[in-house]
XYZ file of C-alpha atoms in Angstrom:
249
model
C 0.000 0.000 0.000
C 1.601 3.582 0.999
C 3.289 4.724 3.813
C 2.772 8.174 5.483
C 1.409 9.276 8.647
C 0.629 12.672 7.049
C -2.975 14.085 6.847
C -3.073 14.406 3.486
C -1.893 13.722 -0.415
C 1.400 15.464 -1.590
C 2.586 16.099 2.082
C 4.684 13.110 2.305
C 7.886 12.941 3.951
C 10.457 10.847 1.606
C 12.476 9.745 4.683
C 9.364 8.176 6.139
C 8.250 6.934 3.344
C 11.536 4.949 2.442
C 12.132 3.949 6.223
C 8.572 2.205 6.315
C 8.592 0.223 3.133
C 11.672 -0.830 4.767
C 10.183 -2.465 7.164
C 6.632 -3.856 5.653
C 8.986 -5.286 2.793
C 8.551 -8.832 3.251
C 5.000 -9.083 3.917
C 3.817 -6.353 1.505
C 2.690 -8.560 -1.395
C 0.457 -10.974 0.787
C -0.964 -7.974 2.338
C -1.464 -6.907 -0.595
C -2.833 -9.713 -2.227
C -5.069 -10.433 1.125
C -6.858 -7.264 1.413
C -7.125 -6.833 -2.589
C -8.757 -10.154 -2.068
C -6.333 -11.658 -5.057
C -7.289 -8.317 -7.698
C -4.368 -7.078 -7.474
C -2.649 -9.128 -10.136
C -5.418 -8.604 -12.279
C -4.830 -4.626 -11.732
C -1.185 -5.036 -12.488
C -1.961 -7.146 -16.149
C -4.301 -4.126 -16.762
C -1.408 -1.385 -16.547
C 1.234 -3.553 -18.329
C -1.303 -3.796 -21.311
C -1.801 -0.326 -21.557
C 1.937 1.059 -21.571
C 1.683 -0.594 -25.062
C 5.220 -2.188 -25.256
C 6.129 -4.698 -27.535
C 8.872 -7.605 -27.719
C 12.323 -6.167 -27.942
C 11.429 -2.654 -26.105
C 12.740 -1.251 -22.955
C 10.115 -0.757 -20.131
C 11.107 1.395 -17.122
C 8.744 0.160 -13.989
C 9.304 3.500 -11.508
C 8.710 2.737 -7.647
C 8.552 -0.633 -8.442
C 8.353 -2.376 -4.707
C 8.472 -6.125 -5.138
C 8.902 -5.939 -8.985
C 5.400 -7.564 -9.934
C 4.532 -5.015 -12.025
C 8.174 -5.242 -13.080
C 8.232 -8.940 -14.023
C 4.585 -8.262 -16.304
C 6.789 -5.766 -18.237
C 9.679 -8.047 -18.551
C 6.783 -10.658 -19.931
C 5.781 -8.068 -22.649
C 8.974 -7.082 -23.747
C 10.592 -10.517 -23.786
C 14.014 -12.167 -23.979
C 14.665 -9.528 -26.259
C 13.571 -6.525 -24.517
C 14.755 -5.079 -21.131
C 12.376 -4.118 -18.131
C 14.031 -2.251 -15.606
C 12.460 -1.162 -11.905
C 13.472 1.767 -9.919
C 12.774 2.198 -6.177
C 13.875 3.996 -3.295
C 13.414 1.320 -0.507
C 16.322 -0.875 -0.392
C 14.019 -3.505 1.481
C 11.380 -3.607 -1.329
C 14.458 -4.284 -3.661
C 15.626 -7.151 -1.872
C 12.667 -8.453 -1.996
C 12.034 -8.003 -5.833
C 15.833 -9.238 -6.383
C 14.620 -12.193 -4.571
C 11.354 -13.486 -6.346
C 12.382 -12.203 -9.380
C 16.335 -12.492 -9.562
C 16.378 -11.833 -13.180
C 14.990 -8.191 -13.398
C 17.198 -5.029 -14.123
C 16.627 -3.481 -10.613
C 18.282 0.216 -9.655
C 17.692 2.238 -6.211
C 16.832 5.729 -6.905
C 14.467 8.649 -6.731
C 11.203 8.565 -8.498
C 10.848 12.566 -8.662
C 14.755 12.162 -9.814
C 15.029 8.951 -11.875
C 18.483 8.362 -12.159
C 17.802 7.639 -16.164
C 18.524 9.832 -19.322
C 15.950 11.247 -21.419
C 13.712 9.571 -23.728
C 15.422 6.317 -22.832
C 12.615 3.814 -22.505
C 9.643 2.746 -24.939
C 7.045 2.867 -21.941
C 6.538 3.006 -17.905
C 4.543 2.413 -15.323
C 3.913 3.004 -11.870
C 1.936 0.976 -9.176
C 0.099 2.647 -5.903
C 3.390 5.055 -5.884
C 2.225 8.501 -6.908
C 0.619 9.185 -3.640
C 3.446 8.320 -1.634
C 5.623 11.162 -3.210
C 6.254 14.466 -2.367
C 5.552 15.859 -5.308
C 3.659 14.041 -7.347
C 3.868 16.276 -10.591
C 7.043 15.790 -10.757
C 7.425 12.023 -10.597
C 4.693 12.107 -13.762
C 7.101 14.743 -15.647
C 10.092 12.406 -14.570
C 8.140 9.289 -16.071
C 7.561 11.287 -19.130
C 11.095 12.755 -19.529
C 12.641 9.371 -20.010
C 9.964 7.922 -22.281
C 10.306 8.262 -26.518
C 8.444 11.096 -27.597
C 4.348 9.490 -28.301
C 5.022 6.350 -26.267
C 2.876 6.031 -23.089
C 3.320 6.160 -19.418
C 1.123 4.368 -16.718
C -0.106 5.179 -13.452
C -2.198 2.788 -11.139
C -3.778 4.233 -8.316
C -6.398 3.851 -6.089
C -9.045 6.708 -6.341
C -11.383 8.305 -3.765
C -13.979 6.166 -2.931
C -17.399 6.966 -5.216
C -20.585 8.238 -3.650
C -23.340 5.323 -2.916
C -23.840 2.063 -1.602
C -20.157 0.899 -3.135
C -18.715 4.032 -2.028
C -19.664 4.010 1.721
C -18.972 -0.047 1.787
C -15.381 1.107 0.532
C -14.819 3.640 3.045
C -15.741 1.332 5.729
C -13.420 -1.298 4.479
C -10.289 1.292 4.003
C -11.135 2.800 7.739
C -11.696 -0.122 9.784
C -10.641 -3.722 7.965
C -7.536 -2.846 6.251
C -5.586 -1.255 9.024
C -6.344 -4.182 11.371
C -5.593 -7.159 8.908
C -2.769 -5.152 7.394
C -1.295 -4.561 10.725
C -1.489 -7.865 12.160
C -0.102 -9.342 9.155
C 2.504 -6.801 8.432
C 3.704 -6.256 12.354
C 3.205 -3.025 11.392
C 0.034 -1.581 12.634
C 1.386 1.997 11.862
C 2.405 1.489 8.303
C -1.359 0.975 7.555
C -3.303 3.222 10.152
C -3.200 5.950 8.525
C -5.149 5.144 5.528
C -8.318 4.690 7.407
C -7.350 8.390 8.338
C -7.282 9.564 5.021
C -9.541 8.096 2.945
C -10.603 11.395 1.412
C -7.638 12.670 0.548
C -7.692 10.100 -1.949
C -7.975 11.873 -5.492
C -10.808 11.741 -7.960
C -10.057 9.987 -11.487
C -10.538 13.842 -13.071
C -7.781 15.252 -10.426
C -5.345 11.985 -11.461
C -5.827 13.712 -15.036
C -5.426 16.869 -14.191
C -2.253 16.131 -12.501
C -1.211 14.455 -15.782
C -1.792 17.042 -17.772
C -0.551 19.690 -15.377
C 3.118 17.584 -15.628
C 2.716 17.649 -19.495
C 1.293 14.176 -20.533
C -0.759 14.576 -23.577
C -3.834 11.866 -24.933
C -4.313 11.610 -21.055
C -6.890 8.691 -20.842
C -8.052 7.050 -17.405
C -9.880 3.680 -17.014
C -11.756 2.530 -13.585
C -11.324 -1.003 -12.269
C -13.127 -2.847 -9.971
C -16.858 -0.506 -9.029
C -14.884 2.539 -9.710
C -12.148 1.894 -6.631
C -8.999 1.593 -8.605
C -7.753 3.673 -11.770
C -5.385 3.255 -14.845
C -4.604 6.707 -15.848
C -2.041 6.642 -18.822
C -0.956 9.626 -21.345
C 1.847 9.840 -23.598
C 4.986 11.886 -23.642
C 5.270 14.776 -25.574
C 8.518 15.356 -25.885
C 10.973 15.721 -29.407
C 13.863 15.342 -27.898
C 15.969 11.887 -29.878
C 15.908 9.023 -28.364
C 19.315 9.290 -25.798
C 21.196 6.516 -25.058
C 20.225 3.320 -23.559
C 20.969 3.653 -19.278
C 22.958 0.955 -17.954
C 21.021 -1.488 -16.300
C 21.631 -2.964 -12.431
């Protein structure tokens, strides 16, 4: 999930950030997978498919955790191709390195991707953008060092919708998710405060607007699962020449 004890989106503190995926590393897919109740995979297909990339292209995978999203772009681009995943938390990294010991895998920055321009055919990025500080600029970073009209990928969870589905949602994220996250994870903390900040959880129109604000153009975004989860993509727009290839590692 994410990991802040701030109030509200954009005021995230990196060094908190980093120090608790540290520690909910190695339980943070099957929480995931537990309180996704197994849709997360699904989600994950969903954003590999639309970044578009094809055998023998380079797919850049920005706070990529565990690598799962990682390993679908490595499955798109095959033996060919490269898929490379970029994350701050050296514990999440370990962990990816471990279940999926043949990825391209780099520590760095996702509002400073350690990558030169228009270096990669397509990216993505799972349930990251609201753990940065800025979130503009990690979607200007994603499009800086994507080919000019390839597309970049965000999946996100979005503020829960008004109604019956909307309510049930809230009371899941408040009360259920915290508790079995915590228990699970030995981290109670790590997962508190989303039950404290469920509204602070942006619309699908403010997800675009942030894309367009950082320059993506064609900015598209598709719900999942009763309107809980979105797949906002939009493609980069600038003319720069494709720069050389970064080193992988």
């Amino acid at each position: 999930m994410n990991g802040s004890n701030e109030g509200s989106a954009g005021e995230r503190d990196p060094a908190a950030v980093q120090a608790m995926f540290d520690q909910i590393a190695g339980r943070y897919d099957l929480v995931n997978t537990l309180l996704s109740l197994g849709m997360d995979g699904g989600w994950r297909r969903v954003s590999a498919t639309t970044a578009g990339l094809r055998p023998g292209e380079w797919g850049l995978d920005v706070a990529a955790g565990s690598g799962r999203l990682t390993d679908e772009l490595a499955r798109m681009v095959g033996p060919t191709g490269m898929a490379v995943g970029v994350d701050f938390s050296a514990g999440m990294l370990a962990v990816a390195r471990t279940h999926h010991p043949r990825l391209a895998l780099v520590q760095g920055d996702a509002t400073a991707l350690p990558i030169a321009d228009a270096s990669f055919d397509g990216a993505t990025m799972a349930f990251g953008l609201r753990n940065l500080d800025d979130p503009v600029a990690g979607l200007v970073e994603m499009a800086r060092v994507v080919r000019p009209g390839r597309r970049s990928v965000v999946l996100e969870f979005v503020r829960p919708p008004a109604g019956v589905v909307g309510t049930i949602y809230r009371l899941y994220l408040r009360h259920i998710l915290p508790l079995v996250g915590g228990l699970i994870s030995g981290r109670p903390a790590a997962y508190r405060y989303l039950s404290q900040t469920v509204d602070s959880y942006r619309t699908p129109e403010q997800l675009r607007a942030l894309a367009l604000e950082a320059g993506w153009e064609d900015v598209q975004i598709q719900t999942l699962t009763m309107k809980t989860v979105g797949v906002l993509s939009g493609r980069s727009p600038q003319a720069t020449e494709r720069s050389e290839r970064p080193a992988s590692g």
